[in-house]
Structure formats: C-alpha cells, structure tokens
Coordinates of C-alpha atoms in Angstrom, one line a residue:
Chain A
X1 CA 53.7 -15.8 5.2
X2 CA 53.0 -14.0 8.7
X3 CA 49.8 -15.0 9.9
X4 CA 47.8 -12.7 12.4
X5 CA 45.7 -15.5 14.6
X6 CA 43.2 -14.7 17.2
X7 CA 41.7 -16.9 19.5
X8 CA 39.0 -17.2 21.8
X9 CA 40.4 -19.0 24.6
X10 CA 38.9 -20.3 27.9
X11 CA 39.8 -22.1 31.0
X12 CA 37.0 -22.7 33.2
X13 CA 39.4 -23.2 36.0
X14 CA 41.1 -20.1 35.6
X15 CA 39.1 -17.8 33.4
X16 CA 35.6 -16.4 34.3
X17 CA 34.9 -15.7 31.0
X18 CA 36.2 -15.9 27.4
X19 CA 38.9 -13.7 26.1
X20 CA 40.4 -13.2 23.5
X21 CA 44.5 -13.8 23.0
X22 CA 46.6 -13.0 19.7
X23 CA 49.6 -14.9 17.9
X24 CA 52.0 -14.2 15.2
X25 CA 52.8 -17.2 13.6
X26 CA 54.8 -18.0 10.1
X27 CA 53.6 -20.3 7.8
X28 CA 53.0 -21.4 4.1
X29 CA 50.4 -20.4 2.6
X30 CA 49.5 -23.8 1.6
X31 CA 49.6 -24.9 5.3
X32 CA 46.1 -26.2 7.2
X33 CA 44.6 -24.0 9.9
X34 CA 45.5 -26.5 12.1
X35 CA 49.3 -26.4 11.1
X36 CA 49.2 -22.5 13.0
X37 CA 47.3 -24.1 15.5
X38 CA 49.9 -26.8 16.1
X39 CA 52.7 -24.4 15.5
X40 CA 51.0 -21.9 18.2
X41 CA 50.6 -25.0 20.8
X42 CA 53.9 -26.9 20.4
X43 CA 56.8 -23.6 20.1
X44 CA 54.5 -20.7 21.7
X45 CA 51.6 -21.6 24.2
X46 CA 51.1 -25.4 24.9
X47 CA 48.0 -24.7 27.2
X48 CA 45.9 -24.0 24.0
X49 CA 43.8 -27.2 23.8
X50 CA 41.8 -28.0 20.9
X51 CA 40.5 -31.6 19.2
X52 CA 42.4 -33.1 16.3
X53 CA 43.1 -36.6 15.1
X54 CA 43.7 -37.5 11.6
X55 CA 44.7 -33.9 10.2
X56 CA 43.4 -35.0 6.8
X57 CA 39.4 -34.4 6.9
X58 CA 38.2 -38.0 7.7
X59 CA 38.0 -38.0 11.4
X60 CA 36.0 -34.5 11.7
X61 CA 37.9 -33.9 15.2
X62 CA 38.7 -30.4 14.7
X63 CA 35.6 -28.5 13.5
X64 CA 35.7 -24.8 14.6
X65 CA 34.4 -21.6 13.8
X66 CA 37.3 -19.9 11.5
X67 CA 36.5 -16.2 10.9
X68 CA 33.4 -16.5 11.7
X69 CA 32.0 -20.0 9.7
X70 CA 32.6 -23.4 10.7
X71 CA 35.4 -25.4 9.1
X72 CA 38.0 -28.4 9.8
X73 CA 40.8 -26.7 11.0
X74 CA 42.6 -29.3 9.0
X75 CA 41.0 -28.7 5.5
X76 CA 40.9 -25.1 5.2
X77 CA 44.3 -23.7 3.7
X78 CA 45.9 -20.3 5.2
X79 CA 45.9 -18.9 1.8
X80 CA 42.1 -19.4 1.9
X81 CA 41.9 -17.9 5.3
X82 CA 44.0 -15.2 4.8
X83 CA 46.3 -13.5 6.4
X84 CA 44.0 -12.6 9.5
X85 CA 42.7 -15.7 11.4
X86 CA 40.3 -15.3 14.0
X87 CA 39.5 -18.8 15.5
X88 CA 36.2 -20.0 18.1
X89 CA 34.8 -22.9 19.4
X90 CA 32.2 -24.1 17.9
X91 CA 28.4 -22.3 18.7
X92 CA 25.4 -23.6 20.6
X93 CA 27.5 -26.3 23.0
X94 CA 29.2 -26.0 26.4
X95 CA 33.2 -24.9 26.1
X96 CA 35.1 -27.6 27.4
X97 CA 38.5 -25.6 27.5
X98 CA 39.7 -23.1 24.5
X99 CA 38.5 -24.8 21.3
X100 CA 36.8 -28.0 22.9
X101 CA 33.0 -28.0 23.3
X102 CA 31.0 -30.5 25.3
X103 CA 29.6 -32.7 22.0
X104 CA 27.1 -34.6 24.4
X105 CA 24.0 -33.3 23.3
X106 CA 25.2 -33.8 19.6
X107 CA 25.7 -37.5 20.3
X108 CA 22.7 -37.6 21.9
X109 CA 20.8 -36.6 19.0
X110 CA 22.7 -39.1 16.6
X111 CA 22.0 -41.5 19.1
X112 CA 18.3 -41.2 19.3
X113 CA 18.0 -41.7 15.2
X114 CA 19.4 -45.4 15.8
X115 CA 22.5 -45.1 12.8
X116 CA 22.9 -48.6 12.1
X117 CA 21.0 -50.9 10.2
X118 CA 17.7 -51.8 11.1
X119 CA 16.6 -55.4 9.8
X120 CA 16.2 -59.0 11.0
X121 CA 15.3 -60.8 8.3
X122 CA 18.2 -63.2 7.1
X123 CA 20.8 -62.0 4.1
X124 CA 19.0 -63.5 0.9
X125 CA 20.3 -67.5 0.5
X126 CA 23.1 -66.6 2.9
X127 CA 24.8 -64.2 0.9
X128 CA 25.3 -59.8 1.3
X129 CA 21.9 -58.0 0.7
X130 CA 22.5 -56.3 -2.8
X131 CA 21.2 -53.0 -3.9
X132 CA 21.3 -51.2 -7.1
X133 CA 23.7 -48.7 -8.2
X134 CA 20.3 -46.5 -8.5
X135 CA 19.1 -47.6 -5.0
X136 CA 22.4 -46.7 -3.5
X137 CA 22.7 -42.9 -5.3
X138 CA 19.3 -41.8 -2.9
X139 CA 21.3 -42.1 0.0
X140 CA 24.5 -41.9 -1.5
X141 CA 25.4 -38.1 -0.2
X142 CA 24.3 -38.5 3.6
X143 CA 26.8 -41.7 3.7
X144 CA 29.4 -38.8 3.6
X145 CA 28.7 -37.6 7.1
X146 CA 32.2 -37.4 9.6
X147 CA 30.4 -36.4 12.3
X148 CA 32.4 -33.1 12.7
X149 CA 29.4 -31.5 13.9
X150 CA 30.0 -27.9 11.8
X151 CA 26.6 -28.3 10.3
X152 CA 24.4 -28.7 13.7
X153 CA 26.8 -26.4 15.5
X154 CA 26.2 -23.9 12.6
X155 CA 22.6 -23.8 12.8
X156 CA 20.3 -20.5 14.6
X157 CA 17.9 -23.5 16.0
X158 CA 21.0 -25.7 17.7
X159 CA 22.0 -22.2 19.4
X160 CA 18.9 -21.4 21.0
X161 CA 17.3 -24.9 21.2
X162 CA 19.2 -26.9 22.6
X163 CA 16.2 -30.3 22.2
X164 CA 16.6 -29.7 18.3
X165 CA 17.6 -32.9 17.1
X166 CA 20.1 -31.3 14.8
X167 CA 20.9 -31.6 10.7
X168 CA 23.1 -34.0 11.4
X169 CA 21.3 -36.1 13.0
X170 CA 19.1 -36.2 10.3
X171 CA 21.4 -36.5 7.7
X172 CA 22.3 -39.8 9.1
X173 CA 18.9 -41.0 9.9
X174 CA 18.4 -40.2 6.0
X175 CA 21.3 -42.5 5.3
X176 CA 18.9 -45.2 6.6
X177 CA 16.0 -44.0 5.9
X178 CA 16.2 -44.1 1.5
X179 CA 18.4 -47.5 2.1
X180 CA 16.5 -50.0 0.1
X181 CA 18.3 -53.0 2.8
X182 CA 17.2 -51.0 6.1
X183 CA 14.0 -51.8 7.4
X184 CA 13.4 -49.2 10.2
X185 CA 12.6 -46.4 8.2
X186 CA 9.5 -46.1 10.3
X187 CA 10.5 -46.0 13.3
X188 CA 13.3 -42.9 12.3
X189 CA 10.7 -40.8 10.9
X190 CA 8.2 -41.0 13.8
X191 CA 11.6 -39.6 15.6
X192 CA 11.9 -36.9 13.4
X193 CA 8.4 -36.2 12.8
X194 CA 8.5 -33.9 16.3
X195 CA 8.2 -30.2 16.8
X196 CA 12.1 -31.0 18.0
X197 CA 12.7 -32.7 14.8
X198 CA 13.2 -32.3 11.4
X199 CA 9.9 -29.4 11.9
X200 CA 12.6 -27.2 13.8
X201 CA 14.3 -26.8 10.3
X202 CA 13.7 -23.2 9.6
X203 CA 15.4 -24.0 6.0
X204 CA 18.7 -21.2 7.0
X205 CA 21.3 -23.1 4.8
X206 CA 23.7 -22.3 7.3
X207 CA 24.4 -26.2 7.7
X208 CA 24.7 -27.0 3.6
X209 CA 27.1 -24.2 3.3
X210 CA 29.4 -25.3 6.8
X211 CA 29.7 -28.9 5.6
X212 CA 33.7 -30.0 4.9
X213 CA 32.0 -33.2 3.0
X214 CA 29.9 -30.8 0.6
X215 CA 26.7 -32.7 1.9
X216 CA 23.7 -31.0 0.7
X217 CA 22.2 -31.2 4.2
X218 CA 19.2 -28.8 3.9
X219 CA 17.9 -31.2 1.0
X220 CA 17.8 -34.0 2.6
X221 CA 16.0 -32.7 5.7
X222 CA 13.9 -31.1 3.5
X223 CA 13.3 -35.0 1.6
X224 CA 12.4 -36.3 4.9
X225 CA 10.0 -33.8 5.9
X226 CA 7.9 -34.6 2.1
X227 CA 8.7 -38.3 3.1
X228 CA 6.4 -37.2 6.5
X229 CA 4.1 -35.4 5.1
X230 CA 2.9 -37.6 1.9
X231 CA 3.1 -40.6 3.7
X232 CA 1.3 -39.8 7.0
Chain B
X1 CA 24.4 -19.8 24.9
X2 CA 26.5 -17.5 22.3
X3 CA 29.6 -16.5 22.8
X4 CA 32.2 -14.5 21.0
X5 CA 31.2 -12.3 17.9
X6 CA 28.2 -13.5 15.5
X7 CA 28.2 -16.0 13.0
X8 CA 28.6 -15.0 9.4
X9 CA 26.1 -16.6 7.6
X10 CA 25.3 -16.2 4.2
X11 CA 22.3 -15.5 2.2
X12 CA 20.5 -18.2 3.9
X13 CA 20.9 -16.7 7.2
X14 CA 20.3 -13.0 6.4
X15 CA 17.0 -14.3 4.4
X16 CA 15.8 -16.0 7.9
X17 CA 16.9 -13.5 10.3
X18 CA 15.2 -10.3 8.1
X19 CA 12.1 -13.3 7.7
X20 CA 11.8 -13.4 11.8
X21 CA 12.4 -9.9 12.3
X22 CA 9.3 -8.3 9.7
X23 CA 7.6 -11.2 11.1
X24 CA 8.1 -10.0 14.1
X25 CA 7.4 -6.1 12.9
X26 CA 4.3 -7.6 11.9
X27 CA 2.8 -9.3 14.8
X28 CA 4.0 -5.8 16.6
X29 CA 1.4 -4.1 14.1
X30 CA -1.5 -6.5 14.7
X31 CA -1.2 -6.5 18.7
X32 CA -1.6 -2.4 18.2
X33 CA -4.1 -2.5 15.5
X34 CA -6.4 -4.6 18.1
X35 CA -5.8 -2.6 20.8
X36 CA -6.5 0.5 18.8
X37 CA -9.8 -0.9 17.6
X38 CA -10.7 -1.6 21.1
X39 CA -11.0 2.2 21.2
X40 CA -14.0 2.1 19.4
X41 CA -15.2 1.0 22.8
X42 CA -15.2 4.2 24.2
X43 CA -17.3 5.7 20.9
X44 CA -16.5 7.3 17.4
X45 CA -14.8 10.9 18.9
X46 CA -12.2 8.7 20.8
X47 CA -11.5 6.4 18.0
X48 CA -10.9 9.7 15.7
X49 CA -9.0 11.1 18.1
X50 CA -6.8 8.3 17.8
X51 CA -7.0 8.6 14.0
X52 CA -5.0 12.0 14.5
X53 CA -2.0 10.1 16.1
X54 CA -1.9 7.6 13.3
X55 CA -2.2 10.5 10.3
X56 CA 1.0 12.3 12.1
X57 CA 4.1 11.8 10.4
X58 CA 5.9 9.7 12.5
X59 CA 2.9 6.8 12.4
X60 CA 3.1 7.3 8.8
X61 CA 6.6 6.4 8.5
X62 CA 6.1 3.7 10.5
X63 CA 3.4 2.6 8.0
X64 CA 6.4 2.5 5.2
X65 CA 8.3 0.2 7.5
X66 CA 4.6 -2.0 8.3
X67 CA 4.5 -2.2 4.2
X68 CA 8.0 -3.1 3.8
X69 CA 7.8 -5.7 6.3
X70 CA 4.5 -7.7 5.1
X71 CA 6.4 -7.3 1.4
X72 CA 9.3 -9.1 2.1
X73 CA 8.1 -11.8 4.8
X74 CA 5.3 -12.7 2.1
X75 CA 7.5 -12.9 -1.2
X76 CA 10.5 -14.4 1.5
X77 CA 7.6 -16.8 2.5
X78 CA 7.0 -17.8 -1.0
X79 CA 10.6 -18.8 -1.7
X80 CA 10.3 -21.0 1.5
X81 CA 7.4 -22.6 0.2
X82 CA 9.1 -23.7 -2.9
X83 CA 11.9 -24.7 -0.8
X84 CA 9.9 -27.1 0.9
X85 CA 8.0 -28.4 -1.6
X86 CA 10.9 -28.6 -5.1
X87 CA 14.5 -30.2 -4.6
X88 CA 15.4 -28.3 -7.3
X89 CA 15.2 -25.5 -5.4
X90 CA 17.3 -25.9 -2.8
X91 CA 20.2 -25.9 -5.0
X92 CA 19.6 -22.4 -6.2
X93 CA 18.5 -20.8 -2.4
X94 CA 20.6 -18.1 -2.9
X95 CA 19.5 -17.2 -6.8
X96 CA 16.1 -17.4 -4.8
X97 CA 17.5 -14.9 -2.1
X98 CA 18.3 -12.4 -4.9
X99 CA 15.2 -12.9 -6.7
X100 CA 13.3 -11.9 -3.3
X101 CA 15.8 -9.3 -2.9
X102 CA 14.5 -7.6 -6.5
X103 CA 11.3 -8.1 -6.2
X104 CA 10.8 -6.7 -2.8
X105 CA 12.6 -3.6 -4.7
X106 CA 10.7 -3.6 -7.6
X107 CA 7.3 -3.7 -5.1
X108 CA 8.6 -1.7 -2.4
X109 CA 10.6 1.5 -3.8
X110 CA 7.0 2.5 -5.7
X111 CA 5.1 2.3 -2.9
X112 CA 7.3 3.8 -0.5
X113 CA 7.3 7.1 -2.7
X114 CA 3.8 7.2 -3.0
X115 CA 3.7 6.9 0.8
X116 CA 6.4 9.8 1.5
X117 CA 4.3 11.8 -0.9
X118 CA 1.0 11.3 0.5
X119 CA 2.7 11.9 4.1
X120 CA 4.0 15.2 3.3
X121 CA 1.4 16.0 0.9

C-alpha cells in the first residue's frame, strides 16, 4: 500500500529549527512503522537517524510519537497507522538529531529509584530467596517495563517539569517496592514521597494508554502514593 | 520544551487540561471578586456603582462561564478523588470521564437557561 509519511526532522548542525519533510513509501500493510522508516533511510534519505535495536518490542529503542501518541515504531503495524503517517521525536527531552532525544534526564530518574535489589541478608540456608505465586502477582505488571520511555515522554508534567521523576521511574521503583525479597522499600518511597515525585502525578492516563507493554502505569503510581500516605 | 503539533491524548488528557483550565477560570474569579470587594472601601455608592457593571450583560455571561467552570472542576475533582483513593477505578477513568461529562450536562444546561433568562429578562 502507498504510505504518506511525514517527519519531523532536525539537524542541529544544519537546521535552526525543526521542519518538517515528506515521503512516499510502499509497503504491506502488515509491515512495522519502522519497516517505512528503514525503507525511507536505506533506498531514499540515509541522513534520517532514529534509534532501533531489536525491531521486535523487547529492546524499547525506538519509541516515538506516531500521529500524534507514543508508540514503538517496531510494534505498531501500517494498517493500524494508516495510510497517513506523521512521525516525531519523542516530547519533553532535548532532540539529539531527527528522531533521537537526549534520554539523560530519563535515566537519571531511573537511576535515582535504585532498580536492583536491595537486601543483605544471606539467601535462606544457601539456596534462591522464594516467593509465592501471590507475592509475585503485586509486582508482577511493573516487571514488564522496556524502558522505551513513551510513558514519561507522554506525560504534561515530564514536558514542563523537567525534575519530575517520571512514571517510569516509578513503575520500576514499584517493581521493588511490593517484592516480598527486596528490602529497600523504604528508602524508594522517601524518593518518591517529593513534590518531584510520585505527588507530581496529576493522574492524566496519558502514560497507561502510551505503554507498548500494556502496563497499567497510573495504578501503580497511584498504589505507591496510598503506600505513602497510610504508612507515614 | 514542545515542539511540533500537540499531543493527542485521550480522555485522560482532555479531563486534566479542561480540570487546569476552569481551575484556572476560577482563581481568575476569586482575584476579581476580592478586588471588587475592596471597593467597599471607598463606601456603598461606589460599591453599587460597580454592581451596575456586574448586572450588564456581558458580566452576566461571564457568570454562565464562572458556573460552568466551578461545575465541572468540582464533579472532575470528585472522579480524581476516587482515583486516588479505589484501584478499581483506575481501570474505568474513562467511563469516569463520561460520567463527568453527563453530569456536568445534566447540572449545567438547567442552570445556564435559567441564567440567559434572568439576563435578558
């Protein structure tokens, strides 16, 4: 099928500010978004840069605003998409070059949550520490996180406020958080218990509906801020 | 900083930017309702004076859009509350979103006739 594709592209060492340029490119309709994109870059324009790894939605390289909502490039189908494809980088961080944003501040808020596990006493007589099937489901969604970054880069706070600690950031500090083996549970919510954290939320949904994983991301900040305020 | 056209949201979104901006609308009203009370200040003939302005037609369908906004950022403010406080919820935001949307109708579209009446009564 002929597919219409506009792109916000920028070169910071050409362009003074963003533009946009169009493509015609034919495809299948079962195709990825990222199949035009890799048709556009390797037979008409090879100076359009963008992130991509493992094409196949486990990676979360190549999250980008496709008409308008966040996506993996590499999960969304050009039948879904249509016919008309208008493709951005995503909002709220620093273009790099055409479809590549400057994730720093993201990391930097994954960072601060400490995602790894938090305990020092010894495994239990030498063996794994085991949990229950029902210990493991409280957490179980928020282990789903790729890191793509379409549900921080989604959100009105992230766009304006650039401290916001970001959903997922806090999806991943609920991964520890509800895990019966972690023991620095404390520690994460004191994190998130700042104006900057999980109080930012302004509960907009915008993140739950971007997620490629289907992680119900507004629920689980919304857990953590009942965790902070029954417990404190 | 933004850049390129505006994110499409979805019910979500549209429920928190029309919850800032008749918040906003709101605040707007209080900052002129206490300057206009300062008139008192300056005795009862100034204050009525200023009464006049506010009974003119324009004021008064301003008023419709001061009702309108206190409607929807309290019943809006109600399905954030439940939000917060019932998982269950957040699963069904957007049947929540249409729920505010039909009660703000049901509350508003009375009121706002009774309030173009009375202004060009």
């Amino acid at each position: 099928m002929r597919v219409d594709v506009r792109i916000l592209r920028y070169n910071p060492e050409v362009d003074t500010k963003p533009h946009y340029e169009n493509y015609v490119v034919d495809q299948e309709p079962t195709d990825k978004v990222l199949d035009v994109l890799n048709t556009i870059k390797w037979y008409q324009d090879g100076t359009l840069s963008y992130r991509r790894s493992c094409a196949h939605g486990v990676c979360g390289s190549d999250a980008m605003r496709i008409n308008g909502r966040n996506a993996l490039a590499c999960k969304l189908l050009v039948q879904d998409a249509g016919s008309s494809i208008t493709i951005e980088p995503l909002l709220g961080f620093d273009v790099v070059k055409d479809l590549i944003v400057d994730m720093e501040d993201f990391w930097d808020g994954y960072k601060s949550i400490q995602p790894f596990l938090i305990n020092n006493d010894p495994p239990p007589s030498g063996r794994e520490r085991i949990q229950t099937p029902e210990e493991r489901e409280i957490f179980d969604d928020t282990t789903k996180c790729i890191m793509c970054a379409a549900c921080t880069t989604a959100c009105p706070i992230t766009w304006t406020n650039p401290d916001f600690i970001g959903p997922a950031a806090i999806v991943n500090a609920h991964r520890f958080i509800y895990d019966s083996r972690d023991k620095g549970g404390e520690e994460r919510l004191e994190i998130l218990n700042d104006r900057n954290g999980v109080w930012r939320c302004r509960t907009v949904f915008n993140c739950t509906d971007a997620c490629p994983r289907g992680i119900k991301v507004t629920r689980a900040i919304e857990q953590v801020k009942r965790t902070l305020l029954y417990n404190s | 900083m933004t850049i390129g056209n505006i994110y499409r949201g979805r019910e979500g979104m549209v429920s928190w930017a029309l919850h800032r901006i008749t918040g906003l609308g709101v605040l707007l009203f209080l900052l002129i309702h206490i300057a206009d009370i300062y008139i008192v200040r300056y005795g009862a003939e100034a204050f009525d004076d200023l009464l006049i302005i506010y009974k003119g037609l324009p004021f008064r369908i301003l008023e419709i859009g001061l009702v309108a906004s206190v409607y929807f950022h309290a019943i809006n403010g109600l399905r954030v509350i439940i939000i917060d406080f019932w998982d269950g919820a957040v699963d069904r935001q957007r049947e929540l979103f249409w729920a505010v949307v039909v009660l703000f109708t049901v509350m508003f579209v009375p009121t706002a006739i009774l309030m173009l009446i009375a202004a060009f009564d």
